[in-house]
Short mmCIF file of C-alpha atoms in Angstrom, two decimals:
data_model
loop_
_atom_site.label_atom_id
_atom_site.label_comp_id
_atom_site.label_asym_id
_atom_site.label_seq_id
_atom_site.Cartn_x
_atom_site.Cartn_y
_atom_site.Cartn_z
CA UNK A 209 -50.15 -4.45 -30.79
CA UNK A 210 -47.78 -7.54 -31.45
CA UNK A 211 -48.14 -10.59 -29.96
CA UNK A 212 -46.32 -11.96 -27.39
CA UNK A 213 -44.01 -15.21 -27.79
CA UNK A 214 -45.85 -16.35 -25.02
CA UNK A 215 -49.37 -15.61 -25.65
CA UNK A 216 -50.38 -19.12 -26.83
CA UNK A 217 -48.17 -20.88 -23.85
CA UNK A 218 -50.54 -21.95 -20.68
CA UNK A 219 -50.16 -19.95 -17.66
CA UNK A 220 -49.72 -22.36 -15.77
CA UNK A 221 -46.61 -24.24 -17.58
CA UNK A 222 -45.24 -20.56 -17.88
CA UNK A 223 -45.60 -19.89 -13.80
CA UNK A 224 -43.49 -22.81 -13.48
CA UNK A 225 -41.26 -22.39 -15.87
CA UNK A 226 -40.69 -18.92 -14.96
CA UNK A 227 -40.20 -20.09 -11.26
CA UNK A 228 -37.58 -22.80 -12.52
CA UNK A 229 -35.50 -20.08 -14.12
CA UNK A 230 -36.01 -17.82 -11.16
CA UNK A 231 -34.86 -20.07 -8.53
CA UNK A 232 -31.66 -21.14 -10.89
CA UNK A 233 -30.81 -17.05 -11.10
CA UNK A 234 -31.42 -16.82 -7.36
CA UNK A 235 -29.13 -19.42 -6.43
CA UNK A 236 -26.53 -18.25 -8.36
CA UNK A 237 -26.80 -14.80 -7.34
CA UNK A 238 -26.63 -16.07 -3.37
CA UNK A 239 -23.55 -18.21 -4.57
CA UNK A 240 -21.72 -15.24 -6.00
CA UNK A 241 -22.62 -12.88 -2.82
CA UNK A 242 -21.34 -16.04 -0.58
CA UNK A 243 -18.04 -16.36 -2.27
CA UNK A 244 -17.39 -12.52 -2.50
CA UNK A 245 -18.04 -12.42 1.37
CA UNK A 246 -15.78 -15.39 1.98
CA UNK A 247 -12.80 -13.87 -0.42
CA UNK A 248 -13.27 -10.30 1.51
CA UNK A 249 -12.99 -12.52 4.71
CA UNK A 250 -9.87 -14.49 3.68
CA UNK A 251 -7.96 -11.55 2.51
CA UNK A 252 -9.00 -9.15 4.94
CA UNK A 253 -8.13 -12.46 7.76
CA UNK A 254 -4.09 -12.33 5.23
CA UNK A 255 -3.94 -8.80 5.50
CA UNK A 256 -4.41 -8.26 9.28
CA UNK A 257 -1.68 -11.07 9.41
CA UNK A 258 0.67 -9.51 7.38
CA UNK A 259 0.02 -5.93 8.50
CA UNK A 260 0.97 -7.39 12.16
CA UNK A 261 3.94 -9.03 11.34
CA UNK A 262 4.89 -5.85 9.45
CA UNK A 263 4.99 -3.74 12.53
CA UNK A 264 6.91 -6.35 14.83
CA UNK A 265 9.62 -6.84 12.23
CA UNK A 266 9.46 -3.85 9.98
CA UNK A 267 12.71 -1.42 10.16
CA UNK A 268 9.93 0.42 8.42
CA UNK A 269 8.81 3.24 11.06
CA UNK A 270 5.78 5.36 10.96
CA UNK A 271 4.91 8.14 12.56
CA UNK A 272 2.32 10.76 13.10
CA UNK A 273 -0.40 10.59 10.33
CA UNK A 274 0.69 7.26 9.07
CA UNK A 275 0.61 5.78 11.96
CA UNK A 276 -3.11 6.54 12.27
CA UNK A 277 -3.51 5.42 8.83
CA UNK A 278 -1.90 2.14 9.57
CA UNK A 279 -4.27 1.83 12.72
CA UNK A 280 -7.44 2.91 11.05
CA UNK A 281 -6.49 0.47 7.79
CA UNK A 282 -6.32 -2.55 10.64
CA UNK A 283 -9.52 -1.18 12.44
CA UNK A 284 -11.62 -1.48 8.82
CA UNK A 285 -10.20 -4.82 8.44
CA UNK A 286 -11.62 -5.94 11.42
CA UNK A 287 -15.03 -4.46 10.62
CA UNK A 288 -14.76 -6.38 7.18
CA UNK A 289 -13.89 -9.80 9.05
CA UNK A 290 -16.70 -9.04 11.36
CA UNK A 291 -19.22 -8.34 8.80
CA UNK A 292 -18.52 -10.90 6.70
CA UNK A 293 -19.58 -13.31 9.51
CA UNK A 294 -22.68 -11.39 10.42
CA UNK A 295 -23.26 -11.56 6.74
CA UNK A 296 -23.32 -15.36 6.86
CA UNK A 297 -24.95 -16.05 10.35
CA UNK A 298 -27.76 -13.74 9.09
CA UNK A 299 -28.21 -15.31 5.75
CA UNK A 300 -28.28 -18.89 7.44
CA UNK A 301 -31.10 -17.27 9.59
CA UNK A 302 -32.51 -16.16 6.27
CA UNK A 303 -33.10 -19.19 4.79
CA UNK A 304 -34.15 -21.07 7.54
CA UNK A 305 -37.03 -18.48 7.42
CA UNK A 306 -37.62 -18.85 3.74
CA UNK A 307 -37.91 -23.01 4.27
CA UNK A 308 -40.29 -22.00 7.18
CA UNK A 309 -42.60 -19.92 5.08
CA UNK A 310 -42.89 -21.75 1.97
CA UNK A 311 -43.63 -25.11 4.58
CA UNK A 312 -46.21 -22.71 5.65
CA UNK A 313 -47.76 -22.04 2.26
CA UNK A 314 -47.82 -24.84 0.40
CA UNK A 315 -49.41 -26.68 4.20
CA UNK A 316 -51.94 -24.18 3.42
CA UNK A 317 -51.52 -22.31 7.00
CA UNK A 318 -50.47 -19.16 5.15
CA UNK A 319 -52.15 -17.41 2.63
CA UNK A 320 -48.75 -15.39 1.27
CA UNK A 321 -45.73 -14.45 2.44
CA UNK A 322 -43.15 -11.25 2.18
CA UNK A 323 -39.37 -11.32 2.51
CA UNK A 324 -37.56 -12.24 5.77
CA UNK A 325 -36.52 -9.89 8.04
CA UNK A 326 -32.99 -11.16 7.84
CA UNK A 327 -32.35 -10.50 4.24
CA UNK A 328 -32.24 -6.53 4.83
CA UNK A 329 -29.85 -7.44 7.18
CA UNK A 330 -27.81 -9.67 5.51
CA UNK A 331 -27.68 -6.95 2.98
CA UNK A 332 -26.47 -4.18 5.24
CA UNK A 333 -23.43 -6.68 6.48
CA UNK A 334 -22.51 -7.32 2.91
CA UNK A 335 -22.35 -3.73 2.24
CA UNK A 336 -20.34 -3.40 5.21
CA UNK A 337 -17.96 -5.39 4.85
CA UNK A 338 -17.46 -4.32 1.03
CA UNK A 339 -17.08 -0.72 2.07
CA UNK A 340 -14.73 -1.60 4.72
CA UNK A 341 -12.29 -3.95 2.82
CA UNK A 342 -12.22 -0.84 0.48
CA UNK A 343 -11.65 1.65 2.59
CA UNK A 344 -8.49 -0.43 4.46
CA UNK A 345 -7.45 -1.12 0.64
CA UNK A 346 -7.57 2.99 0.26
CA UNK A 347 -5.56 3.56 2.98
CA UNK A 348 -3.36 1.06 2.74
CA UNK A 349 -2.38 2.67 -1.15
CA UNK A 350 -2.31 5.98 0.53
CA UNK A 351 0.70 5.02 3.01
CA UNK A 352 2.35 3.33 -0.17
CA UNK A 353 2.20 6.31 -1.94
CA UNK A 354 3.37 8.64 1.57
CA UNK A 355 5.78 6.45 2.58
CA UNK A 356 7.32 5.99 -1.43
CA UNK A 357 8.05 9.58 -1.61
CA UNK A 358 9.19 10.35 1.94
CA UNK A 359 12.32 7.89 1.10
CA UNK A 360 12.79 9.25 -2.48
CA UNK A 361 12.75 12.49 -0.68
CA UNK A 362 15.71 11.16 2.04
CA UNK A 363 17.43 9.43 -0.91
CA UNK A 364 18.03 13.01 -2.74
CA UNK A 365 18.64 14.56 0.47
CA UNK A 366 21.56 11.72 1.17
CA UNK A 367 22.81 11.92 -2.58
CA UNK A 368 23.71 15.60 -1.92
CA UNK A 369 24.77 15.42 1.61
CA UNK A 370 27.26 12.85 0.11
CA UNK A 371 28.38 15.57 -3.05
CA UNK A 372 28.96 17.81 -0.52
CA UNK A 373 30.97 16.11 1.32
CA UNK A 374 32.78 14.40 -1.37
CA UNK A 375 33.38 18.40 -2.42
CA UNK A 376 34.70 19.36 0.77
CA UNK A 377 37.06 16.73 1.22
CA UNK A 378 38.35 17.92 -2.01
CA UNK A 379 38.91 21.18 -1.40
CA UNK A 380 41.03 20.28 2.25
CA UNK A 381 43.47 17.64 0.30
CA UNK A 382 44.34 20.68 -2.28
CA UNK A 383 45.30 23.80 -0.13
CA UNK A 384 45.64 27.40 -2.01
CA UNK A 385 48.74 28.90 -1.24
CA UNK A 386 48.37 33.16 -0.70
CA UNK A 387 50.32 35.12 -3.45
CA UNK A 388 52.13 36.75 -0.94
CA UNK A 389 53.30 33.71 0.89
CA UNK A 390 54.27 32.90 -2.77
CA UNK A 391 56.60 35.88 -3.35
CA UNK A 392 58.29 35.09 -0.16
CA UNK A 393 59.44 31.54 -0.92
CA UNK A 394 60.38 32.90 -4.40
CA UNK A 395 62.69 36.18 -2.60
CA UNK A 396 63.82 33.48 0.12
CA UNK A 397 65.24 30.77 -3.33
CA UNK A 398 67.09 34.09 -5.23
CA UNK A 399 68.71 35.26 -1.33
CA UNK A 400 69.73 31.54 -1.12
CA UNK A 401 70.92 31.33 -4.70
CA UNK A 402 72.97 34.86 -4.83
CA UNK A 403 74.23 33.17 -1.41
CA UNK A 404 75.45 29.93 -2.98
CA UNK A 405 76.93 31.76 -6.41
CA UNK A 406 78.93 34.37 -3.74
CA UNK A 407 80.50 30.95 -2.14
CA UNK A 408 81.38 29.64 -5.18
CA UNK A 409 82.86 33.16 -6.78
CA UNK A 410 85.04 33.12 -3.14
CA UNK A 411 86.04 29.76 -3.66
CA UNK A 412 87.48 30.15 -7.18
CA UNK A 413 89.20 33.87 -5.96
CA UNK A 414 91.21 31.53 -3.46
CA UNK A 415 92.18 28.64 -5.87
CA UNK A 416 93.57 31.45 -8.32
CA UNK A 417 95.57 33.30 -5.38
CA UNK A 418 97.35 29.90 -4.54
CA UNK A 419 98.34 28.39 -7.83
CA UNK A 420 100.79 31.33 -8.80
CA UNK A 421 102.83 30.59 -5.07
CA UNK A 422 102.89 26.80 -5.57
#
């Protein structure tokens, strides 16, 4: 078997150096689970805002199963607002239990010690509040998406409402004239023109007649 890098170290100097790192990794993991609850808070806290301000102002309107998509996005940001302070009350709680237990130890009135109660609990609020800024987030896409092609949708529909129109309107200023409506105005021109050539063949008939008494 191979021997460990550690084998010649003293147990004792590698309890407390383990402990050093441990507590450094444990910080920094409480630090990155605090700031991910306060950045779900604070945009959660924007989008509730905005998502308000939306529906008073909007032209936007929605109906029917976006409507309760709209509602249950603003419902899930509340949850995540809400468990993003229950998250942080608890984990306060948590570490004033953790100060109270290693007092306890190291005072020799406790033997050992297990985990606070109020870590599972901080735990479950994190989760919550994760899942619920992602679910809002889900829904929120989903009426994007809805919404995005129910106006390309009325967009096409209005494009060839308008080419139909455009069509009609077309048709009315150019009117088709029947062929037999035709033929009549071309019979009633020749009856007007043999009458006109008959006037003038009358006309001429007279001047002749006249000249040879003058």
């Amino acid at each position: 078997m191979p021997n460990h890098p550690l084998d010649d170290c003293d147990p004792s100097d590698c309890y407390q150096t383990m402990m050093s790192e441990r507590n450094e990794l444990v910080k920094a993991r409480r630090e990155a689970e605090d700031n991910l609850v306060k950045t779900i808070i604070q945009l959660s806290s924007g989008l509730v805002v905005l998502m308000a301000g939306f529906a008073v102002q909007s032209e936007v309107v929605l109906e029917g199963f976006l409507y309760a998509l709209f509602v249950g996005a603003i419902i899930l940001l509340a949850i995540a607002i809400t468990a993003g302070l229950t998250e942080h009350y608890y984990s306060s709680k948590a570490y004033l239990s953790q100060q109270n237990l290693v007092e306890q130890y190291f005072t020799k009135q406790i033997s050992s010690f297990s985990e606070p109660n109020e870590n599972a609990r901080v735990r479950m609020a994190q989760l919550a509040a994760f899942g619920s800024f992602l679910a809002a987030l889900t829904l929120l896409g989903v009426i994007a998406i809805v919404k995005a092609g129910v106006s390309d949708v009325e967009s096409a529909a209005t494009a060839a409402t308008t080419t139909s129109s455009s069509s009609s309107a077309s048709g009315t200023a150019a009117p088709t004239v029947a062929p037999g409506q035709l033929w009549r105005q071309q019979g009633r021109s020749s009856e007007i023109s043999r009458a006109v050539n008959a006037a003038s063949t009358s006309t001429e008939k007279e001047v002749a007649i006249r000249e040879p008494g003058q």
